Short mmCIF file of C-alpha atoms in Angstrom, two decimals:
data_model
loop_
_atom_site.label_atom_id
_atom_site.label_comp_id
_atom_site.label_asym_id
_atom_site.label_seq_id
_atom_site.Cartn_x
_atom_site.Cartn_y
_atom_site.Cartn_z
CA UNK A 25 -41.23 -5.49 9.84
CA UNK A 26 -38.02 -3.46 9.95
CA UNK A 27 -36.46 -2.79 6.57
CA UNK A 28 -33.00 -4.32 6.10
CA UNK A 29 -30.39 -1.63 5.48
CA UNK A 30 -28.47 -1.95 2.25
CA UNK A 31 -24.69 -2.21 2.64
CA UNK A 32 -22.56 -0.67 -0.10
CA UNK A 33 -18.94 -1.83 -0.07
CA UNK A 34 -16.38 0.55 -1.56
CA UNK A 35 -12.64 -0.06 -1.90
CA UNK A 36 -10.63 3.17 -1.91
CA UNK A 37 -7.25 3.05 -3.60
CA UNK A 38 -4.94 4.06 -6.43
CA UNK A 39 -6.23 5.11 -9.85
CA UNK A 40 -5.93 2.20 -12.27
CA UNK A 41 -6.41 -0.49 -9.63
CA UNK A 42 -9.54 -2.62 -9.29
CA UNK A 43 -11.59 -3.81 -6.34
CA UNK A 44 -10.42 -7.11 -4.87
CA UNK A 45 -13.99 -8.30 -4.23
CA UNK A 46 -16.75 -8.78 -6.78
CA UNK A 47 -19.40 -7.10 -4.64
CA UNK A 48 -17.35 -3.94 -4.00
CA UNK A 49 -17.15 -0.71 -5.97
CA UNK A 50 -13.72 0.80 -6.59
CA UNK A 51 -13.12 4.41 -5.59
CA UNK A 52 -9.76 5.88 -6.74
CA UNK A 53 -8.52 8.68 -4.50
CA UNK A 54 -4.81 8.85 -5.41
CA UNK A 55 -2.73 8.71 -8.58
CA UNK A 56 0.96 7.82 -8.95
CA UNK A 57 3.88 9.83 -10.32
CA UNK A 58 7.14 8.05 -11.30
CA UNK A 59 10.35 9.31 -9.70
CA UNK A 60 13.90 9.21 -11.00
CA UNK A 61 16.18 6.88 -9.05
CA UNK A 62 19.44 5.05 -9.62
CA UNK A 63 21.03 1.73 -8.82
CA UNK A 64 24.22 3.13 -7.31
CA UNK A 65 24.43 0.13 -5.01
CA UNK A 66 24.59 -2.53 -7.74
CA UNK A 67 28.38 -2.56 -7.63
CA UNK A 68 28.25 -3.85 -4.05
CA UNK A 69 29.32 -7.37 -3.25
CA UNK A 70 25.76 -8.37 -2.35
CA UNK A 71 22.43 -6.81 -1.44
CA UNK A 72 18.83 -7.60 -0.61
CA UNK A 73 15.81 -5.92 -2.17
CA UNK A 74 12.36 -5.31 -0.69
CA UNK A 75 9.12 -3.91 -2.08
CA UNK A 76 6.39 -2.17 -0.08
CA UNK A 77 3.69 -2.52 -2.76
CA UNK A 78 2.86 -3.85 -6.21
CA UNK A 79 3.29 -0.29 -7.49
CA UNK A 80 6.86 -0.22 -6.18
CA UNK A 81 7.51 -3.41 -8.16
CA UNK A 82 6.08 -1.87 -11.34
CA UNK A 83 8.12 1.33 -11.13
CA UNK A 84 11.26 -0.65 -10.24
CA UNK A 85 10.89 -2.79 -13.37
CA UNK A 86 10.50 0.26 -15.61
CA UNK A 87 14.26 0.78 -15.24
CA UNK A 88 14.99 -2.37 -17.24
CA UNK A 89 14.73 -2.88 -20.99
CA UNK A 90 14.75 -6.68 -20.99
CA UNK A 91 14.54 -9.79 -18.82
CA UNK A 92 18.26 -10.30 -19.44
CA UNK A 93 19.00 -6.93 -17.80
CA UNK A 94 16.84 -7.86 -14.83
CA UNK A 95 18.54 -11.24 -14.42
CA UNK A 96 22.01 -9.70 -14.61
CA UNK A 97 21.09 -7.05 -12.06
CA UNK A 98 19.95 -9.66 -9.55
CA UNK A 99 23.12 -11.72 -9.86
CA UNK A 100 24.39 -10.18 -6.60
CA UNK A 101 21.02 -10.16 -4.82
CA UNK A 102 20.75 -12.64 -1.94
CA UNK A 103 17.04 -12.16 -1.12
CA UNK A 104 13.78 -10.49 -2.08
CA UNK A 105 11.33 -9.31 0.57
CA UNK A 106 7.80 -7.90 0.46
CA UNK A 107 5.41 -6.51 3.06
CA UNK A 108 2.77 -9.16 2.39
CA UNK A 109 1.82 -12.28 0.47
CA UNK A 110 -0.08 -10.44 -2.28
CA UNK A 111 2.98 -8.40 -3.23
CA UNK A 112 5.12 -11.55 -3.04
CA UNK A 113 2.80 -13.35 -5.45
CA UNK A 114 2.90 -10.36 -7.78
CA UNK A 115 6.72 -10.44 -7.84
CA UNK A 116 6.59 -14.14 -8.77
CA UNK A 117 4.13 -13.31 -11.54
CA UNK A 118 6.04 -10.46 -13.21
CA UNK A 119 9.70 -11.37 -12.63
CA UNK A 120 11.47 -13.53 -15.23
CA UNK A 121 11.56 -17.28 -14.59
CA UNK A 122 15.37 -17.13 -14.57
CA UNK A 123 15.10 -15.67 -11.06
CA UNK A 124 13.02 -18.54 -9.68
CA UNK A 125 15.61 -19.31 -6.98
CA UNK A 126 14.90 -15.86 -5.54
CA UNK A 127 11.18 -15.58 -6.29
CA UNK A 128 10.42 -19.05 -4.91
CA UNK A 129 11.84 -17.96 -1.56
CA UNK A 130 10.47 -14.45 -1.14
CA UNK A 131 10.47 -13.34 2.49
CA UNK A 132 7.28 -11.75 3.80
CA UNK A 133 5.62 -11.54 7.23
CA UNK A 134 3.16 -14.39 7.79
CA UNK A 135 1.28 -12.96 10.76
CA UNK A 136 1.22 -9.16 10.85
CA UNK A 137 1.60 -7.40 7.50
CA UNK A 138 3.79 -4.34 7.06
CA UNK A 139 7.36 -3.13 6.71
CA UNK A 140 8.17 -3.26 10.41
CA UNK A 141 7.29 -6.96 10.58
CA UNK A 142 9.29 -7.62 7.40
CA UNK A 143 12.38 -5.92 8.85
CA UNK A 144 12.08 -8.00 12.01
CA UNK A 145 11.80 -11.21 9.98
CA UNK A 146 14.79 -10.28 7.82
CA UNK A 147 16.86 -9.58 10.91
CA UNK A 148 16.22 -13.11 12.20
CA UNK A 149 17.44 -14.92 9.09
CA UNK A 150 20.01 -12.70 7.37
CA UNK A 151 23.68 -12.37 8.26
CA UNK A 152 24.35 -9.09 10.05
CA UNK A 153 25.48 -5.91 8.33
CA UNK A 154 23.94 -6.86 5.00
CA UNK A 155 22.57 -4.05 2.82
CA UNK A 156 18.80 -4.04 2.27
CA UNK A 157 17.28 -1.63 -0.27
CA UNK A 158 13.57 -0.95 0.11
CA UNK A 159 11.73 0.25 -2.99
CA UNK A 160 8.74 2.30 -1.96
CA UNK A 161 6.61 5.43 -2.38
CA UNK A 162 7.97 8.84 -1.40
CA UNK A 163 4.98 9.86 0.70
CA UNK A 164 4.77 6.61 2.64
CA UNK A 165 6.18 5.79 6.08
CA UNK A 166 9.23 3.82 4.92
CA UNK A 167 11.86 6.34 6.00
CA UNK A 168 10.19 6.78 9.38
CA UNK A 169 9.90 3.01 9.94
CA UNK A 170 13.57 2.53 9.05
CA UNK A 171 14.58 5.30 11.47
CA UNK A 172 12.50 3.79 14.27
CA UNK A 173 13.80 0.24 13.79
CA UNK A 174 17.36 0.36 12.42
CA UNK A 175 18.93 0.62 15.88
CA UNK A 176 17.30 -2.66 16.88
CA UNK A 177 18.48 -4.72 13.90
CA UNK A 178 21.83 -5.81 12.48
CA UNK A 179 20.98 -4.72 8.94
CA UNK A 180 21.81 -1.66 6.86
CA UNK A 181 18.46 -0.37 5.63
CA UNK A 182 17.99 2.11 2.78
CA UNK A 183 14.81 3.64 1.36
CA UNK A 184 14.62 4.04 -2.43
CA UNK A 185 11.49 6.03 -3.44
CA UNK A 186 10.40 5.10 -6.96
CA UNK A 187 7.06 6.92 -7.10
CA UNK A 188 5.05 9.63 -5.40
CA UNK A 189 1.31 10.12 -5.00
CA UNK A 190 -1.06 12.94 -5.80
CA UNK A 191 -4.73 13.35 -5.02
CA UNK A 192 -7.24 12.67 -7.77
CA UNK A 193 -9.06 15.76 -9.07
CA UNK A 194 -11.92 16.42 -6.65
CA UNK A 195 -14.52 16.83 -9.41
CA UNK A 196 -13.64 13.35 -10.66
CA UNK A 197 -14.03 11.99 -7.12
CA UNK A 198 -17.49 13.56 -6.93
CA UNK A 199 -18.43 11.83 -10.18
CA UNK A 200 -17.21 8.46 -8.86
CA UNK A 201 -19.19 8.88 -5.63
CA UNK A 202 -22.32 9.97 -7.46
CA UNK A 203 -22.07 6.92 -9.71
CA UNK A 204 -21.68 4.64 -6.67
CA UNK A 205 -24.36 6.17 -4.46
CA UNK A 206 -26.80 7.07 -7.23
CA UNK A 207 -30.28 7.94 -6.01
CA UNK A 208 -29.87 6.12 -2.70
CA UNK A 209 -30.53 7.99 0.53
CA UNK A 210 -27.49 7.97 2.82
CA UNK A 211 -29.77 7.63 5.83
CA UNK A 212 -31.15 4.35 4.48
CA UNK A 213 -27.90 2.52 3.64
CA UNK A 214 -24.42 1.93 5.04
CA UNK A 215 -21.37 3.03 3.05
CA UNK A 216 -18.45 0.81 4.02
CA UNK A 217 -15.07 2.07 2.78
CA UNK A 218 -12.07 -0.26 2.90
CA UNK A 219 -8.56 1.11 2.50
CA UNK A 220 -5.15 -0.50 2.60
CA UNK A 221 -2.93 2.32 3.86
CA UNK A 222 -3.14 5.29 6.17
CA UNK A 223 -2.60 7.68 3.28
CA UNK A 224 -5.49 6.21 1.28
CA UNK A 225 -7.94 6.24 4.19
CA UNK A 226 -6.89 9.77 5.21
CA UNK A 227 -7.45 11.04 1.65
CA UNK A 228 -10.78 9.21 1.46
CA UNK A 229 -12.01 10.88 4.66
CA UNK A 230 -10.86 14.29 3.38
CA UNK A 231 -12.84 13.78 0.15
CA UNK A 232 -15.93 12.59 2.04
CA UNK A 233 -15.86 15.67 4.28
CA UNK A 234 -15.87 17.93 1.20
CA UNK A 235 -18.51 15.80 -0.52
CA UNK A 236 -20.91 16.05 2.43
CA UNK A 237 -19.99 19.69 3.12
CA UNK A 238 -18.73 19.26 6.67
CA UNK A 239 -15.78 20.86 8.47
CA UNK A 240 -15.50 18.47 11.43
CA UNK A 241 -14.76 14.79 10.90
CA UNK A 242 -17.13 13.86 13.74
CA UNK A 243 -19.99 15.09 11.57
CA UNK A 244 -19.52 12.44 8.88
CA UNK A 245 -22.86 10.70 8.29
CA UNK A 246 -23.44 7.99 10.89
CA UNK A 247 -23.93 5.48 8.07
CA UNK A 248 -20.28 5.69 6.95
CA UNK A 249 -17.91 2.98 8.19
CA UNK A 250 -14.34 1.89 7.43
CA UNK A 251 -12.36 -1.30 7.09
CA UNK A 252 -8.62 -0.54 7.51
CA UNK A 253 -6.34 -3.23 6.05
CA UNK A 254 -3.01 -2.15 7.51
CA UNK A 255 -1.89 -0.79 10.87
CA UNK A 256 -1.25 2.63 9.32
CA UNK A 257 -4.90 2.86 8.22
CA UNK A 258 -6.16 1.83 11.65
CA UNK A 259 -3.82 4.41 13.20
CA UNK A 260 -5.40 7.19 11.11
CA UNK A 261 -8.87 6.21 12.30
CA UNK A 262 -7.62 6.25 15.87
CA UNK A 263 -5.97 9.68 15.47
CA UNK A 264 -9.16 11.12 13.96
CA UNK A 265 -11.22 9.55 16.75
CA UNK A 266 -13.12 7.45 14.22
CA UNK A 267 -12.17 4.10 15.72
CA UNK A 268 -15.87 3.50 16.48
CA UNK A 269 -16.42 3.48 12.70
CA UNK A 270 -13.93 0.63 12.30
CA UNK A 271 -15.83 -2.58 11.48
CA UNK A 272 -12.87 -4.68 10.37
#
């Protein structure tokens, strides 16, 4: 009788986060660094605000000392947008209840997650030439996505980086992987890494190549697979010719 292969599920992500599923290990590959930014646009007649992640929400809120300050700031805000439902729910959770008119009507793409889809949705429902400020990470694709889409929409889009990322110390990554894999033989189990973004999955693959001592990505153990959550993550797998490892 053939032995059933053990499947080990691992969620790669940002240091300090947790796995979203009970049966998955968490593997931090990136850490966050806060960036200085200003609200030079708050004197405008009106504006919309978008967030590309929960982390963008957290670093945005660090600018405020009280819920009163937050409420006053949003007095000229006509909408809040997020790239997905999870981030929308997080905004509802952490924003003051005084902003319920905004948080109860957060705009986010219902079908295909991501900033491009959000921009397209905003363009359908918002009066043209409105200013939209997108709070995001510096090393993400926000600026590129804005550049590629702004000529097709009637909105004024601005990227506001509020944090940057750095790779976790490699020795710490080795410790995490050793703790997860333990005494198991790689040839006898499947390691299934899920990752939300292209940056996370790219960093994960880079760490795995060093961990297994290989120079060519094609030589990753055949028992390693990936579950990309966003289009950017799937794109990385495609560019690295690892699309056959995609089991999403």
